[in-house]
């Protein structure tokens, strides 16, 4: 038997406008999912993701028409309007629910607003534009966060954050090509094209002017001719088939990164990342473009 003021969640599995005749309290208790009228919900102007694909949004709206909103969104109270809320997480669901014709949406109340949580959710759902990510990184850096901290908070490698941050330098023509679907939204590939744009802008302009899709193989080919796609390697001493010099020992390349020196151990399959073993015994995977070659050395 339901008592006065109890919360009936049975409608959440098939959430429809017809089920939303009851008026919700102004401030539902924290932690409880509650039906909130969509006209009371405002989108977060600081949401890291700024671009939403219309076709993806329509697919979600159609799913909501068929099955309802199956996962509540997260909201916080509006700081200036007592009867309104701002989206923490779930902007796509709010937009799609409006498109589907719903009057309300199930929501959790959470006054904690963490921009890193918003960005991480979008990244792991793979629905965040790489250029939105680049802008987010720049905003967090302006707020005093280091790239190492940004990487930790987003659960991404430091090298990924470094490459994504470079996309803020992308020319408008490249941005448009991504929006048009001619160039994939892979951060690594776009980082390579931004490098080409900086070093050989006329070549990238000519490629984009041709029209048509630009595949990853073409991007790798262009990046392979880029002076900063990897360090300029000193000529190695002669070695035999086992990789050892005639005098014995294994030949390794000594590189410098961030004021520390170490030996370059392994090149990843894409030829742009290497494992460096530093003198203190630590190891790190780093973009070759960030490594400064020093000399060749022989390890016994």
mmCIF file of C-alpha atoms in Angstrom:
data_model
loop_
_atom_site.group_PDB
_atom_site.id
_atom_site.type_symbol
_atom_site.label_atom_id
_atom_site.label_comp_id
_atom_site.label_asym_id
_atom_site.label_seq_id
_atom_site.Cartn_x
_atom_site.Cartn_y
_atom_site.Cartn_z
ATOM 1 C CA UNK A 1 0.000 0.000 0.000
ATOM 2 C CA UNK A 2 1.403 3.340 -1.004
ATOM 3 C CA UNK A 3 1.628 5.942 1.729
ATOM 4 C CA UNK A 4 1.147 9.647 1.205
ATOM 5 C CA UNK A 5 4.175 11.199 -0.536
ATOM 6 C CA UNK A 6 5.671 7.800 -1.520
ATOM 7 C CA UNK A 7 7.424 7.524 -4.879
ATOM 8 C CA UNK A 8 6.035 5.162 -7.539
ATOM 9 C CA UNK A 9 8.795 4.257 -10.011
ATOM 10 C CA UNK A 10 6.749 1.834 -12.091
ATOM 11 C CA UNK A 11 6.308 4.398 -14.860
ATOM 12 C CA UNK A 12 10.018 4.744 -15.499
ATOM 13 C CA UNK A 13 10.325 1.598 -17.620
ATOM 14 C CA UNK A 14 7.766 2.899 -20.120
ATOM 15 C CA UNK A 15 7.998 6.630 -19.623
ATOM 16 C CA UNK A 16 5.280 8.426 -21.632
ATOM 17 C CA UNK A 17 3.773 11.892 -21.714
ATOM 18 C CA UNK A 18 0.412 10.342 -20.829
ATOM 19 C CA UNK A 19 1.902 9.174 -17.518
ATOM 20 C CA UNK A 20 2.967 12.668 -16.525
ATOM 21 C CA UNK A 21 -0.253 14.280 -15.346
ATOM 22 C CA UNK A 22 0.955 14.617 -11.779
ATOM 23 C CA UNK A 23 2.926 17.748 -10.887
ATOM 24 C CA UNK A 24 6.302 17.053 -9.276
ATOM 25 C CA UNK A 25 7.460 18.719 -6.064
ATOM 26 C CA UNK A 26 9.700 21.740 -6.601
ATOM 27 C CA UNK A 27 12.776 19.924 -5.206
ATOM 28 C CA UNK A 28 12.733 16.099 -5.213
ATOM 29 C CA UNK A 29 14.958 14.479 -2.619
ATOM 30 C CA UNK A 30 18.564 13.947 -3.638
ATOM 31 C CA UNK A 31 19.309 10.451 -4.858
ATOM 32 C CA UNK A 32 15.720 9.613 -5.844
ATOM 33 C CA UNK A 33 14.749 9.381 -9.534
ATOM 34 C CA UNK A 34 11.759 11.599 -10.207
ATOM 35 C CA UNK A 35 9.710 12.715 -13.202
ATOM 36 C CA UNK A 36 10.710 16.297 -14.061
ATOM 37 C CA UNK A 37 8.875 18.388 -16.640
ATOM 38 C CA UNK A 38 11.099 19.054 -19.640
ATOM 39 C CA UNK A 39 10.103 22.720 -19.791
ATOM 40 C CA UNK A 40 11.765 23.142 -16.386
ATOM 41 C CA UNK A 41 15.111 21.788 -17.607
ATOM 42 C CA UNK A 42 17.829 23.977 -19.107
ATOM 43 C CA UNK A 43 20.914 22.701 -20.911
ATOM 44 C CA UNK A 44 24.309 23.379 -19.356
ATOM 45 C CA UNK A 45 26.048 26.204 -21.277
ATOM 46 C CA UNK A 46 29.385 24.832 -19.987
ATOM 47 C CA UNK A 47 28.777 21.317 -21.309
ATOM 48 C CA UNK A 48 32.100 20.174 -22.834
ATOM 49 C CA UNK A 49 30.365 18.546 -25.801
ATOM 50 C CA UNK A 50 29.042 21.250 -28.117
ATOM 51 C CA UNK A 51 28.338 19.282 -31.293
ATOM 52 C CA UNK A 52 25.541 16.745 -31.609
ATOM 53 C CA UNK A 53 24.862 14.737 -34.758
ATOM 54 C CA UNK A 54 21.273 15.154 -35.857
ATOM 55 C CA UNK A 55 20.960 11.608 -37.215
ATOM 56 C CA UNK A 56 22.178 10.134 -33.922
ATOM 57 C CA UNK A 57 19.763 12.339 -31.986
ATOM 58 C CA UNK A 58 16.859 11.217 -34.185
ATOM 59 C CA UNK A 59 17.777 7.556 -33.616
ATOM 60 C CA UNK A 60 17.662 8.130 -29.861
ATOM 61 C CA UNK A 61 14.343 9.977 -30.168
ATOM 62 C CA UNK A 62 12.851 7.044 -32.082
ATOM 63 C CA UNK A 63 14.097 4.638 -29.395
ATOM 64 C CA UNK A 64 12.446 6.816 -26.743
ATOM 65 C CA UNK A 65 9.178 6.796 -28.699
ATOM 66 C CA UNK A 66 9.267 2.995 -28.668
ATOM 67 C CA UNK A 67 10.680 2.188 -25.232
ATOM 68 C CA UNK A 68 10.709 5.390 -23.217
ATOM 69 C CA UNK A 69 13.697 6.883 -21.385
ATOM 70 C CA UNK A 70 15.342 3.864 -19.765
ATOM 71 C CA UNK A 71 18.139 5.694 -17.909
ATOM 72 C CA UNK A 72 17.395 8.777 -15.759
ATOM 73 C CA UNK A 73 19.368 11.937 -16.421
ATOM 74 C CA UNK A 74 21.282 13.866 -13.748
ATOM 75 C CA UNK A 75 20.131 17.391 -12.840
ATOM 76 C CA UNK A 76 21.031 20.122 -10.391
ATOM 77 C CA UNK A 77 18.932 23.037 -9.164
ATOM 78 C CA UNK A 78 19.152 26.247 -11.167
ATOM 79 C CA UNK A 79 21.070 28.842 -9.103
ATOM 80 C CA UNK A 80 18.662 31.676 -9.982
ATOM 81 C CA UNK A 81 15.286 30.036 -10.666
ATOM 82 C CA UNK A 82 13.824 27.918 -7.886
ATOM 83 C CA UNK A 83 11.547 25.841 -10.112
ATOM 84 C CA UNK A 84 14.114 25.068 -12.802
ATOM 85 C CA UNK A 85 17.019 22.661 -13.256
ATOM 86 C CA UNK A 86 20.265 22.370 -15.246
ATOM 87 C CA UNK A 87 21.523 19.168 -16.868
ATOM 88 C CA UNK A 88 24.615 17.573 -15.339
ATOM 89 C CA UNK A 89 24.624 14.467 -17.542
ATOM 90 C CA UNK A 90 22.137 13.325 -20.137
ATOM 91 C CA UNK A 91 21.811 16.284 -22.521
ATOM 92 C CA UNK A 92 21.245 13.956 -25.500
ATOM 93 C CA UNK A 93 18.433 12.206 -23.646
ATOM 94 C CA UNK A 94 16.810 15.554 -22.781
ATOM 95 C CA UNK A 95 17.009 16.759 -26.383
ATOM 96 C CA UNK A 96 15.768 13.446 -27.769
ATOM 97 C CA UNK A 97 12.919 13.273 -25.259
ATOM 98 C CA UNK A 98 11.755 16.710 -26.388
ATOM 99 C CA UNK A 99 11.984 15.599 -30.000
ATOM 100 C CA UNK A 100 9.999 12.464 -29.154
ATOM 101 C CA UNK A 101 7.196 14.595 -27.714
ATOM 102 C CA UNK A 102 7.570 13.710 -24.034
ATOM 103 C CA UNK A 103 6.475 16.206 -21.409
ATOM 104 C CA UNK A 104 8.866 15.007 -18.696
ATOM 105 C CA UNK A 105 11.875 12.804 -18.119
ATOM 106 C CA UNK A 106 13.105 10.657 -15.201
ATOM 107 C CA UNK A 107 15.964 12.329 -13.367
ATOM 108 C CA UNK A 108 18.283 12.054 -10.388
ATOM 109 C CA UNK A 109 19.096 15.189 -8.415
ATOM 110 C CA UNK A 110 22.811 15.807 -7.827
ATOM 111 C CA UNK A 111 24.141 19.213 -6.845
ATOM 112 C CA UNK A 112 27.701 18.147 -7.625
ATOM 113 C CA UNK A 113 28.779 19.397 -11.030
ATOM 114 C CA UNK A 114 32.085 18.021 -12.300
ATOM 115 C CA UNK A 115 33.078 19.071 -15.842
ATOM 116 C CA UNK A 116 35.579 16.205 -15.949
ATOM 117 C CA UNK A 117 32.773 13.705 -15.276
ATOM 118 C CA UNK A 118 30.761 15.246 -18.106
ATOM 119 C CA UNK A 119 33.671 15.054 -20.525
ATOM 120 C CA UNK A 120 34.675 11.531 -19.466
ATOM 121 C CA UNK A 121 31.130 10.241 -19.972
ATOM 122 C CA UNK A 122 31.001 11.759 -23.453
ATOM 123 C CA UNK A 123 34.413 10.368 -24.346
ATOM 124 C CA UNK A 124 33.633 6.845 -23.244
ATOM 125 C CA UNK A 125 30.315 6.951 -25.113
ATOM 126 C CA UNK A 126 32.314 8.159 -28.138
ATOM 127 C CA UNK A 127 29.859 10.973 -28.850
ATOM 128 C CA UNK A 128 32.154 13.928 -28.184
ATOM 129 C CA UNK A 129 33.693 15.842 -31.060
ATOM 130 C CA UNK A 130 37.516 15.845 -30.965
ATOM 131 C CA UNK A 131 37.385 19.627 -31.403
ATOM 132 C CA UNK A 132 35.065 19.915 -28.389
ATOM 133 C CA UNK A 133 37.594 17.847 -26.459
ATOM 134 C CA UNK A 134 40.399 20.178 -27.565
ATOM 135 C CA UNK A 135 38.407 23.204 -26.385
ATOM 136 C CA UNK A 136 37.684 21.479 -23.066
ATOM 137 C CA UNK A 137 41.389 20.800 -22.503
ATOM 138 C CA UNK A 138 42.203 24.448 -23.218
ATOM 139 C CA UNK A 139 39.520 25.573 -20.745
ATOM 140 C CA UNK A 140 40.821 23.249 -18.028
ATOM 141 C CA UNK A 141 44.386 24.439 -18.619
ATOM 142 C CA UNK A 142 43.198 28.034 -18.299
ATOM 143 C CA UNK A 143 41.632 27.027 -14.974
ATOM 144 C CA UNK A 144 45.062 25.873 -13.759
ATOM 145 C CA UNK A 145 44.989 22.129 -14.441
ATOM 146 C CA UNK A 146 48.078 20.448 -15.861
ATOM 147 C CA UNK A 147 47.771 18.078 -18.807
ATOM 148 C CA UNK A 148 48.876 15.238 -16.558
ATOM 149 C CA UNK A 149 45.953 15.964 -14.208
ATOM 150 C CA UNK A 150 43.529 16.323 -17.123
ATOM 151 C CA UNK A 151 44.677 12.965 -18.466
ATOM 152 C CA UNK A 152 44.223 11.328 -15.055
ATOM 153 C CA UNK A 153 40.752 12.813 -14.544
ATOM 154 C CA UNK A 154 39.599 11.699 -17.991
ATOM 155 C CA UNK A 155 41.198 8.269 -17.779
ATOM 156 C CA UNK A 156 43.280 8.861 -20.900
ATOM 157 C CA UNK A 157 47.036 8.635 -21.647
ATOM 158 C CA UNK A 158 48.996 11.893 -21.425
ATOM 159 C CA UNK A 159 49.998 11.517 -25.086
ATOM 160 C CA UNK A 160 46.301 11.407 -26.082
ATOM 161 C CA UNK A 161 45.656 14.687 -24.248
ATOM 162 C CA UNK A 162 48.710 16.291 -25.886
ATOM 163 C CA UNK A 163 47.522 15.310 -29.349
ATOM 164 C CA UNK A 164 43.917 16.334 -28.667
ATOM 165 C CA UNK A 165 45.041 19.752 -27.395
ATOM 166 C CA UNK A 166 46.840 20.378 -30.696
ATOM 167 C CA UNK A 167 43.472 20.227 -32.493
ATOM 168 C CA UNK A 168 42.720 23.747 -31.285
ATOM 169 C CA UNK A 169 45.108 24.806 -34.078
ATOM 170 C CA UNK A 170 43.087 23.004 -36.768
ATOM 171 C CA UNK A 171 42.257 25.221 -39.775
ATOM 172 C CA UNK A 172 38.600 25.878 -40.522
ATOM 173 C CA UNK A 173 38.736 23.846 -43.742
ATOM 174 C CA UNK A 174 39.768 20.750 -41.788
ATOM 175 C CA UNK A 175 37.022 21.296 -39.219
ATOM 176 C CA UNK A 176 34.461 21.532 -41.994
ATOM 177 C CA UNK A 177 35.783 18.352 -43.610
ATOM 178 C CA UNK A 178 35.251 16.497 -40.322
ATOM 179 C CA UNK A 179 31.721 17.897 -39.947
ATOM 180 C CA UNK A 180 30.952 16.768 -43.495
ATOM 181 C CA UNK A 181 32.200 13.262 -42.747
ATOM 182 C CA UNK A 182 35.035 13.461 -45.273
ATOM 183 C CA UNK A 183 37.649 13.024 -42.551
ATOM 184 C CA UNK A 184 37.228 10.669 -39.594
ATOM 185 C CA UNK A 185 37.040 11.986 -36.041
ATOM 186 C CA UNK A 186 40.047 9.982 -34.846
ATOM 187 C CA UNK A 187 42.198 12.211 -32.622
ATOM 188 C CA UNK A 188 45.491 10.718 -33.807
ATOM 189 C CA UNK A 189 44.684 11.171 -37.493
ATOM 190 C CA UNK A 190 43.519 14.750 -36.949
ATOM 191 C CA UNK A 191 46.674 15.507 -34.950
ATOM 192 C CA UNK A 192 48.702 14.339 -37.942
ATOM 193 C CA UNK A 193 46.697 16.536 -40.325
ATOM 194 C CA UNK A 194 47.092 19.575 -38.055
ATOM 195 C CA UNK A 195 50.850 18.945 -38.118
ATOM 196 C CA UNK A 196 50.742 18.837 -41.924
ATOM 197 C CA UNK A 197 48.678 22.050 -41.946
ATOM 198 C CA UNK A 198 51.340 23.789 -39.862
ATOM 199 C CA UNK A 199 54.323 22.585 -41.903
ATOM 200 C CA UNK A 200 52.872 22.240 -45.417
ATOM 201 C CA UNK A 201 49.565 24.149 -45.480
ATOM 202 C CA UNK A 202 49.380 24.253 -49.270
ATOM 203 C CA UNK A 203 49.470 20.439 -49.414
ATOM 204 C CA UNK A 204 46.561 20.044 -47.005
ATOM 205 C CA UNK A 205 44.601 22.760 -48.780
ATOM 206 C CA UNK A 206 45.053 20.970 -52.095
ATOM 207 C CA UNK A 207 43.936 17.665 -50.573
ATOM 208 C CA UNK A 208 40.794 19.153 -49.033
ATOM 209 C CA UNK A 209 39.962 21.040 -52.231
ATOM 210 C CA UNK A 210 39.749 17.795 -54.213
ATOM 211 C CA UNK A 211 36.606 16.711 -52.395
ATOM 212 C CA UNK A 212 35.678 13.170 -51.426
ATOM 213 C CA UNK A 213 36.625 11.191 -48.324
ATOM 214 C CA UNK A 214 40.169 11.186 -46.952
ATOM 215 C CA UNK A 215 41.092 7.766 -45.591
ATOM 216 C CA UNK A 216 43.491 6.913 -42.800
ATOM 217 C CA UNK A 217 46.035 5.481 -45.242
ATOM 218 C CA UNK A 218 46.216 8.846 -47.009
ATOM 219 C CA UNK A 219 46.612 10.639 -43.682
ATOM 220 C CA UNK A 220 49.450 8.313 -42.653
ATOM 221 C CA UNK A 221 51.125 8.836 -46.015
ATOM 222 C CA UNK A 222 51.032 12.612 -45.621
ATOM 223 C CA UNK A 223 52.185 12.435 -41.996
ATOM 224 C CA UNK A 224 55.080 10.208 -43.011
ATOM 225 C CA UNK A 225 56.516 13.119 -44.987
ATOM 226 C CA UNK A 226 56.095 15.501 -42.059
ATOM 227 C CA UNK A 227 59.241 16.706 -40.386
ATOM 228 C CA UNK A 228 57.615 16.556 -36.930
ATOM 229 C CA UNK A 229 55.885 13.193 -37.267
ATOM 230 C CA UNK A 230 58.931 11.734 -35.553
ATOM 231 C CA UNK A 231 62.427 12.725 -34.493
ATOM 232 C CA UNK A 232 65.228 13.024 -37.015
ATOM 233 C CA UNK A 233 67.212 9.926 -36.185
ATOM 234 C CA UNK A 234 71.023 10.035 -36.315
ATOM 235 C CA UNK A 235 72.628 7.526 -38.641
ATOM 236 C CA UNK A 236 73.038 4.246 -36.766
ATOM 237 C CA UNK A 237 76.341 2.432 -36.615
ATOM 238 C CA UNK A 238 76.631 -0.731 -38.664
ATOM 239 C CA UNK A 239 75.130 -3.801 -37.020
ATOM 240 C CA UNK A 240 74.840 -7.443 -37.962
ATOM 241 C CA UNK A 241 71.631 -9.444 -38.498
ATOM 242 C CA UNK A 242 71.116 -9.865 -34.748
ATOM 243 C CA UNK A 243 71.118 -6.119 -34.152
ATOM 244 C CA UNK A 244 74.540 -6.186 -32.486
ATOM 245 C CA UNK A 245 77.684 -4.313 -33.420
ATOM 246 C CA UNK A 246 80.734 -6.264 -34.448
ATOM 247 C CA UNK A 247 82.313 -5.342 -31.128
ATOM 248 C CA UNK A 248 79.389 -6.944 -29.285
ATOM 249 C CA UNK A 249 76.385 -5.482 -27.456
ATOM 250 C CA UNK A 250 73.015 -4.174 -28.609
ATOM 251 C CA UNK A 251 72.708 -0.792 -30.299
ATOM 252 C CA UNK A 252 70.029 1.539 -28.888
ATOM 253 C CA UNK A 253 69.063 5.133 -29.555
ATOM 254 C CA UNK A 254 69.395 7.538 -26.616
ATOM 255 C CA UNK A 255 66.658 10.193 -26.558
ATOM 256 C CA UNK A 256 65.751 13.080 -24.306
ATOM 257 C CA UNK A 257 62.271 13.947 -23.017
ATOM 258 C CA UNK A 258 61.420 16.572 -20.426
ATOM 259 C CA UNK A 259 65.053 16.935 -19.400
ATOM 260 C CA UNK A 260 65.514 13.186 -18.877
ATOM 261 C CA UNK A 261 67.458 10.784 -21.058
ATOM 262 C CA UNK A 262 66.629 7.185 -21.807
ATOM 263 C CA UNK A 263 66.868 4.493 -24.468
ATOM 264 C CA UNK A 264 64.208 4.086 -27.137
ATOM 265 C CA UNK A 265 63.127 0.471 -26.807
ATOM 266 C CA UNK A 266 60.076 -0.257 -28.950
ATOM 267 C CA UNK A 267 58.328 1.511 -31.806
ATOM 268 C CA UNK A 268 54.571 0.908 -31.917
ATOM 269 C CA UNK A 269 53.009 -0.441 -35.108
ATOM 270 C CA UNK A 270 51.878 2.964 -36.315
ATOM 271 C CA UNK A 271 55.472 4.217 -36.144
ATOM 272 C CA UNK A 272 54.568 7.295 -34.098
ATOM 273 C CA UNK A 273 54.857 6.089 -30.504
ATOM 274 C CA UNK A 274 57.869 4.640 -28.728
ATOM 275 C CA UNK A 275 58.651 3.104 -25.363
ATOM 276 C CA UNK A 276 61.453 4.918 -23.561
ATOM 277 C CA UNK A 277 63.362 3.354 -20.655
ATOM 278 C CA UNK A 278 64.842 6.102 -18.517
ATOM 279 C CA UNK A 279 67.987 5.913 -16.454
ATOM 280 C CA UNK A 280 66.019 5.583 -13.189
ATOM 281 C CA UNK A 281 64.374 2.398 -14.469
ATOM 282 C CA UNK A 282 60.965 3.911 -15.270
ATOM 283 C CA UNK A 283 59.359 3.422 -18.663
ATOM 284 C CA UNK A 284 56.823 5.444 -20.658
ATOM 285 C CA UNK A 285 55.063 5.313 -24.022
ATOM 286 C CA UNK A 286 55.631 8.670 -25.717
ATOM 287 C CA UNK A 287 54.953 10.225 -29.153
ATOM 288 C CA UNK A 288 58.126 10.189 -31.220
ATOM 289 C CA UNK A 289 57.528 13.848 -32.072
ATOM 290 C CA UNK A 290 58.218 14.688 -28.407
ATOM 291 C CA UNK A 291 61.565 12.876 -28.287
ATOM 292 C CA UNK A 292 64.895 14.574 -28.970
ATOM 293 C CA UNK A 293 67.515 12.141 -30.359
ATOM 294 C CA UNK A 294 70.880 12.395 -28.630
ATOM 295 C CA UNK A 295 73.142 9.583 -29.826
ATOM 296 C CA UNK A 296 73.451 5.870 -30.437
ATOM 297 C CA UNK A 297 74.819 3.697 -27.630
ATOM 298 C CA UNK A 298 75.706 0.061 -27.095
ATOM 299 C CA UNK A 299 74.192 -2.029 -24.333
ATOM 300 C CA UNK A 300 76.100 -5.128 -23.255
#
